[in-house]
Amino acid sequence: MARDIPTIISELDAAQADKLELAPLNSPSKTAIYTLWKGIVAIVINYMEQLWDLFRNELEVTISKGKVGSSLWVQDMIFKFQYSATNVQVVQVVNYAVTYYIINPILRIITRCSVTTAGNKIVSIKVAKLEPPQALTVPELTSLCGYVEKIGFAGVQYEVNSYPPDLFYLKATIYYDGQYFSVIESTVIAAITSYFASLKFDGTLQLLTIEDFIQKVDGVKDIVIEDAAIRADSISFANATYLVKDSKTFFPTYPTFAGYVIPETTVGYTLVDQLTFVAK
């Protein structure tokens, strides 16, 4: 991991202190030539170590993808899945590798994928298509399952799923500068939607980060969350899991089920319905 510049300068200072012949270089001036040179050297070293970190990470990812059967390898193969409703795509063994005879990136429909491997040889694969993400259709998911069966390994159970987005309900009061009256509702809703788009696929929703996104909107002064809930598409609104209820927080973070989230769509409980804006 790259050392920061102050740490490198401290090490250079320590090295200088060990050299008796450098004892006369003790000026308190921040513009002393040797002080400036230490700063320059520290910046260059820091930059080089950052480059080394990037290169190392790139190598580690490449190596992980190269491990046949690893989670990253499976994920990489899922992204290479091809689908066409009019031209059936079938993988073949070519030069001892499972691939398509004709590789067509345009037919790669998977845009999001998470792979979780359990100790009992069960591999859970969760996927979505397009941007913003959507669930795969039945034909697409069926084709993907056949593809996974072809590239998979004997003795390993693969579970492939693609779900409609989770839905997030938010009831809150937003205090704002009255000068922003004409745009405040649309910009706050856009900020919340932007947070959902930034979530790592199959990641965890964080209330504090939602608040941060709202707080950064021009004109917003404060936010008070009264209720916040999340549910899978298959769960009714009445059975949603409340993260905040009556201003009391129960879960500051919560894992997604589908892997991605959109605002609640139930009539009367959308962001437009439940966000109150008060000029302050």
Tab-separated table of C-alpha atoms in Angstrom:
chain	number	residue	atom	x	y	z
A	1	MET	CA	0.000	0.000	0.000
A	2	ALA	CA	1.358	3.397	-0.988
A	3	ARG	CA	2.741	5.470	1.875
A	4	ASP	CA	1.397	9.004	2.131
A	5	ILE	CA	3.730	11.972	1.572
A	6	PRO	CA	4.068	13.004	5.274
A	7	THR	CA	5.089	9.428	6.167
A	8	ILE	CA	7.758	9.377	3.462
A	9	ILE	CA	9.093	12.787	4.527
A	10	SER	CA	9.294	11.548	8.151
A	11	GLU	CA	11.339	8.572	6.988
A	12	LEU	CA	13.630	10.868	4.987
A	13	ASP	CA	14.030	13.079	8.079
A	14	ALA	CA	14.963	10.017	10.151
A	15	ALA	CA	17.489	8.917	7.541
A	16	GLN	CA	18.989	12.427	7.511
A	17	ALA	CA	19.256	12.451	11.301
A	18	ASP	CA	21.350	9.240	11.146
A	19	LYS	CA	23.975	10.970	9.000
A	20	LEU	CA	26.289	13.070	11.179
A	21	GLU	CA	27.697	14.840	8.130
A	22	LEU	CA	24.203	16.215	7.448
A	23	ALA	CA	23.830	17.746	10.921
A	24	PRO	CA	24.458	21.315	9.610
A	25	LEU	CA	21.300	21.018	7.530
A	26	ASN	CA	19.033	22.173	10.335
A	27	SER	CA	17.365	25.304	8.977
A	28	PRO	CA	13.792	25.835	10.263
A	29	SER	CA	12.870	27.396	6.923
A	30	LYS	CA	10.291	25.471	4.914
A	31	THR	CA	11.909	26.741	1.735
A	32	ALA	CA	15.409	25.457	2.511
A	33	ILE	CA	16.736	23.725	-0.610
A	34	TYR	CA	17.210	20.342	1.060
A	35	THR	CA	13.690	20.543	2.553
A	36	LEU	CA	12.256	21.264	-0.875
A	37	TRP	CA	14.165	18.347	-2.386
A	38	LYS	CA	12.834	15.990	0.279
A	39	GLY	CA	9.324	17.142	-0.581
A	40	ILE	CA	9.919	16.527	-4.285
A	41	VAL	CA	11.399	13.085	-3.640
A	42	ALA	CA	8.487	12.191	-1.319
A	43	ILE	CA	5.923	13.192	-3.960
A	44	VAL	CA	7.675	11.093	-6.627
A	45	ILE	CA	7.937	8.071	-4.317
A	46	ASN	CA	4.264	8.376	-3.352
A	47	TYR	CA	3.237	8.569	-7.008
A	48	MET	CA	5.333	5.533	-7.910
A	49	GLU	CA	3.935	3.486	-5.020
A	50	GLN	CA	0.393	4.363	-6.136
A	51	LEU	CA	1.254	3.093	-9.618
A	52	TRP	CA	2.681	-0.096	-8.111
A	53	ASP	CA	-0.550	-0.590	-6.123
A	54	LEU	CA	-2.645	-0.176	-9.263
A	55	PHE	CA	-0.461	-2.634	-11.157
A	56	ARG	CA	-0.579	-5.145	-8.321
A	57	ASN	CA	-4.378	-4.901	-8.127
A	58	GLU	CA	-4.611	-5.394	-11.880
A	59	LEU	CA	-2.394	-8.476	-11.655
A	60	GLU	CA	-4.412	-9.906	-8.742
A	61	VAL	CA	-7.694	-9.477	-10.623
A	62	THR	CA	-6.184	-11.075	-13.733
A	63	ILE	CA	-4.861	-14.000	-11.696
A	64	SER	CA	-8.208	-14.439	-9.904
A	65	LYS	CA	-10.080	-14.527	-13.199
A	66	GLY	CA	-7.564	-17.047	-14.472
A	67	LYS	CA	-8.372	-19.496	-11.669
A	68	VAL	CA	-10.906	-21.688	-13.391
A	69	GLY	CA	-13.881	-22.203	-11.106
A	70	SER	CA	-13.159	-19.258	-8.788
A	71	SER	CA	-15.916	-16.725	-8.056
A	72	LEU	CA	-14.239	-14.075	-10.195
A	73	TRP	CA	-13.811	-16.555	-13.021
A	74	VAL	CA	-17.498	-17.493	-12.850
A	75	GLN	CA	-18.477	-13.802	-12.807
A	76	ASP	CA	-16.221	-13.096	-15.794
A	77	MET	CA	-17.807	-15.995	-17.700
A	78	ILE	CA	-21.318	-14.776	-16.847
A	79	PHE	CA	-20.497	-11.377	-18.351
A	80	LYS	CA	-19.462	-13.225	-21.529
A	81	PHE	CA	-22.868	-14.912	-21.841
A	82	GLN	CA	-24.509	-14.182	-25.202
A	83	TYR	CA	-28.237	-14.143	-25.916
A	84	SER	CA	-30.332	-13.593	-29.021
A	85	ALA	CA	-34.063	-14.178	-29.409
A	86	THR	CA	-33.648	-14.924	-33.112
A	87	ASN	CA	-30.219	-16.574	-33.363
A	88	VAL	CA	-29.608	-19.269	-30.764
A	89	GLN	CA	-26.262	-18.920	-28.988
A	90	VAL	CA	-24.665	-22.222	-27.957
A	91	VAL	CA	-21.251	-22.569	-26.338
A	92	GLN	CA	-18.810	-25.174	-27.603
A	93	VAL	CA	-15.449	-26.556	-26.505
A	94	VAL	CA	-12.897	-24.820	-28.705
A	95	ASN	CA	-9.189	-25.545	-28.107
A	96	TYR	CA	-10.059	-27.066	-24.714
A	97	ALA	CA	-11.951	-23.932	-23.623
A	98	VAL	CA	-15.705	-23.392	-23.388
A	99	THR	CA	-16.625	-20.463	-25.621
A	100	TYR	CA	-18.750	-19.351	-28.550
A	101	TYR	CA	-17.596	-20.026	-32.090
A	102	ILE	CA	-18.579	-16.466	-32.926
A	103	ILE	CA	-17.956	-13.992	-30.119
A	104	ASN	CA	-20.349	-11.070	-30.437
A	105	PRO	CA	-20.085	-8.480	-27.604
A	106	ILE	CA	-23.357	-6.893	-28.774
A	107	LEU	CA	-25.184	-10.037	-27.583
A	108	ARG	CA	-23.720	-9.859	-24.061
A	109	ILE	CA	-26.792	-8.793	-22.086
A	110	ILE	CA	-25.558	-9.168	-18.486
A	111	THR	CA	-24.576	-5.830	-16.927
A	112	ARG	CA	-24.631	-6.785	-13.240
A	113	CYS	CA	-23.481	-9.996	-11.607
A	114	SER	CA	-22.577	-11.201	-8.132
A	115	VAL	CA	-21.228	-14.651	-7.290
A	116	THR	CA	-21.297	-16.074	-3.777
A	117	THR	CA	-19.756	-19.450	-2.988
A	118	ALA	CA	-20.884	-21.354	0.100
A	119	GLY	CA	-18.884	-24.063	1.828
A	120	ASN	CA	-21.355	-26.779	0.778
A	121	LYS	CA	-20.456	-26.451	-2.939
A	122	ILE	CA	-23.435	-24.208	-3.685
A	123	VAL	CA	-22.675	-21.217	-5.900
A	124	SER	CA	-25.281	-18.462	-5.887
A	125	ILE	CA	-25.291	-16.278	-9.014
A	126	LYS	CA	-27.408	-13.130	-9.137
A	127	VAL	CA	-27.697	-11.110	-12.349
A	128	ALA	CA	-29.415	-8.170	-14.037
A	129	LYS	CA	-29.390	-6.643	-17.509
A	130	LEU	CA	-29.318	-3.126	-18.980
A	131	GLU	CA	-28.680	0.238	-17.292
A	132	PRO	CA	-30.507	1.071	-15.112
A	133	PRO	CA	-30.640	-2.645	-14.271
A	134	GLN	CA	-33.637	-4.861	-14.929
A	135	ALA	CA	-34.479	-8.492	-14.289
A	136	LEU	CA	-33.888	-10.994	-17.083
A	137	THR	CA	-36.924	-12.341	-18.922
A	138	VAL	CA	-37.839	-16.016	-18.512
A	139	PRO	CA	-36.277	-16.985	-21.884
A	140	GLU	CA	-33.093	-15.054	-21.077
A	141	LEU	CA	-32.787	-16.609	-17.609
A	142	THR	CA	-33.487	-20.098	-18.944
A	143	SER	CA	-30.780	-19.662	-21.571
A	144	LEU	CA	-28.339	-18.383	-18.944
A	145	CYS	CA	-29.027	-21.397	-16.717
A	146	GLY	CA	-28.216	-23.676	-19.645
A	147	TYR	CA	-25.003	-21.747	-20.251
A	148	VAL	CA	-23.973	-22.036	-16.586
A	149	GLU	CA	-24.642	-25.768	-16.665
A	150	LYS	CA	-22.321	-26.013	-19.667
A	151	ILE	CA	-19.424	-24.069	-18.094
A	152	GLY	CA	-19.935	-25.407	-14.566
A	153	PHE	CA	-18.173	-28.209	-12.745
A	154	ALA	CA	-19.436	-31.615	-11.673
A	155	GLY	CA	-20.369	-31.754	-7.994
A	156	VAL	CA	-21.058	-28.025	-7.770
A	157	GLN	CA	-24.633	-26.758	-7.538
A	158	TYR	CA	-25.242	-23.434	-9.303
A	159	GLU	CA	-28.250	-21.297	-8.410
A	160	VAL	CA	-28.925	-18.571	-10.981
A	161	ASN	CA	-31.463	-15.848	-10.190
A	162	SER	CA	-32.576	-12.500	-11.560
A	163	TYR	CA	-35.155	-10.465	-9.673
A	164	PRO	CA	-37.114	-7.251	-10.211
A	165	PRO	CA	-35.622	-4.377	-8.176
A	166	ASP	CA	-36.170	-3.961	-4.452
A	167	LEU	CA	-38.391	-1.005	-3.556
A	168	PHE	CA	-37.433	1.655	-1.008
A	169	TYR	CA	-40.027	3.691	0.876
A	170	LEU	CA	-39.031	7.002	2.439
A	171	LYS	CA	-41.126	9.439	4.450
A	172	ALA	CA	-39.133	12.510	5.408
A	173	THR	CA	-39.236	16.262	5.883
A	174	ILE	CA	-36.700	18.254	3.894
A	175	TYR	CA	-35.879	21.756	5.123
A	176	TYR	CA	-34.524	23.972	2.372
A	177	ASP	CA	-33.657	27.486	1.251
A	178	GLY	CA	-36.833	28.964	-0.213
A	179	GLN	CA	-34.915	30.313	-3.197
A	180	TYR	CA	-34.810	26.732	-4.526
A	181	PHE	CA	-38.603	26.230	-4.384
A	182	SER	CA	-39.030	25.534	-8.104
A	183	VAL	CA	-36.446	22.725	-8.276
A	184	ILE	CA	-36.017	21.338	-4.769
A	185	GLU	CA	-38.380	18.354	-5.135
A	186	SER	CA	-36.964	17.173	-8.462
A	187	THR	CA	-33.328	17.603	-7.388
A	188	VAL	CA	-33.812	15.743	-4.092
A	189	ILE	CA	-35.573	12.841	-5.830
A	190	ALA	CA	-32.817	12.817	-8.450
A	191	ALA	CA	-30.207	12.636	-5.645
A	192	ILE	CA	-31.940	9.636	-4.054
A	193	THR	CA	-32.171	7.897	-7.428
A	194	SER	CA	-28.498	8.697	-8.012
A	195	TYR	CA	-27.629	6.985	-4.723
A	196	PHE	CA	-29.485	3.849	-5.802
A	197	ALA	CA	-27.596	3.877	-9.104
A	198	SER	CA	-24.276	4.133	-7.230
A	199	LEU	CA	-24.930	1.087	-5.042
A	200	LYS	CA	-22.647	-1.860	-5.603
A	201	PHE	CA	-24.687	-4.672	-7.144
A	202	ASP	CA	-25.936	-7.055	-4.446
A	203	GLY	CA	-24.551	-4.616	-1.896
A	204	THR	CA	-25.944	-2.982	1.231
A	205	LEU	CA	-28.195	0.058	1.462
A	206	GLN	CA	-26.998	2.653	3.986
A	207	LEU	CA	-29.346	5.252	5.446
A	208	LEU	CA	-26.544	7.631	6.379
A	209	THR	CA	-25.338	7.707	2.790
A	210	ILE	CA	-28.855	8.449	1.547
A	211	GLU	CA	-28.922	11.410	3.922
A	212	ASP	CA	-25.520	12.518	2.641
A	213	PHE	CA	-26.747	12.475	-0.963
A	214	ILE	CA	-29.764	14.580	0.002
A	215	GLN	CA	-27.711	16.977	2.117
A	216	LYS	CA	-25.449	17.693	-0.847
A	217	VAL	CA	-28.353	18.977	-2.953
A	218	ASP	CA	-28.162	22.730	-3.488
A	219	GLY	CA	-30.580	24.459	-1.143
A	220	VAL	CA	-31.073	21.600	1.331
A	221	LYS	CA	-30.501	22.620	4.943
A	222	ASP	CA	-31.648	19.578	6.894
A	223	ILE	CA	-33.511	16.290	6.626
A	224	VAL	CA	-35.608	14.453	9.200
A	225	ILE	CA	-36.464	10.844	8.335
A	226	GLU	CA	-39.731	9.652	9.863
A	227	ASP	CA	-40.096	6.281	8.127
A	228	ALA	CA	-37.889	4.238	5.809
A	229	ALA	CA	-38.571	0.716	4.585
A	230	ILE	CA	-37.331	-1.727	1.957
A	231	ARG	CA	-38.974	-4.755	0.369
A	232	ALA	CA	-38.400	-7.282	-2.348
A	233	ASP	CA	-40.755	-6.937	-5.309
A	234	SER	CA	-42.487	-10.182	-4.273
A	235	ILE	CA	-43.258	-8.793	-0.796
A	236	SER	CA	-46.316	-6.586	-0.287
A	237	PHE	CA	-45.875	-3.009	0.898
A	238	ALA	CA	-47.620	-3.907	4.173
A	239	ASN	CA	-44.884	-6.472	4.894
A	240	ALA	CA	-41.893	-4.268	4.044
A	241	THR	CA	-38.967	-4.214	6.473
A	242	TYR	CA	-38.763	-0.884	8.299
A	243	LEU	CA	-35.308	0.542	8.788
A	244	VAL	CA	-36.796	3.608	10.480
A	245	LYS	CA	-40.251	3.759	12.046
A	246	ASP	CA	-41.727	6.839	13.726
A	247	SER	CA	-38.265	8.458	13.636
A	248	LYS	CA	-36.708	5.503	15.492
A	249	THR	CA	-33.889	3.734	13.642
A	250	PHE	CA	-33.862	-0.069	13.713
A	251	PHE	CA	-31.463	-0.890	10.862
A	252	PRO	CA	-28.958	1.780	9.733
A	253	THR	CA	-27.875	-0.584	6.939
A	254	TYR	CA	-29.695	-3.364	5.128
A	255	PRO	CA	-28.680	-5.881	2.431
A	256	THR	CA	-30.498	-5.808	-0.878
A	257	PHE	CA	-32.405	-8.873	-2.046
A	258	ALA	CA	-32.528	-8.299	-5.804
A	259	GLY	CA	-29.127	-6.640	-5.784
A	260	TYR	CA	-30.441	-3.218	-6.810
A	261	VAL	CA	-33.078	-0.735	-5.642
A	262	ILE	CA	-35.598	1.774	-6.973
A	263	PRO	CA	-37.979	4.130	-5.124
A	264	GLU	CA	-41.282	2.693	-3.893
A	265	THR	CA	-43.969	2.645	-6.610
A	266	THR	CA	-47.087	1.907	-4.523
A	267	VAL	CA	-49.673	4.628	-5.122
A	268	GLY	CA	-49.697	7.068	-2.218
A	269	TYR	CA	-46.288	5.967	-0.955
A	270	THR	CA	-43.927	7.214	-3.642
A	271	LEU	CA	-41.233	9.822	-2.997
A	272	VAL	CA	-43.501	12.486	-4.466
A	273	ASP	CA	-46.244	11.459	-2.021
A	274	GLN	CA	-44.153	11.082	1.119
A	275	LEU	CA	-41.445	13.760	0.967
A	276	THR	CA	-42.470	17.025	2.618
A	277	PHE	CA	-40.551	20.187	1.727
A	278	VAL	CA	-40.427	23.092	4.180
A	279	ALA	CA	-38.794	26.421	3.299
A	280	LYS	CA	-36.626	27.573	6.168
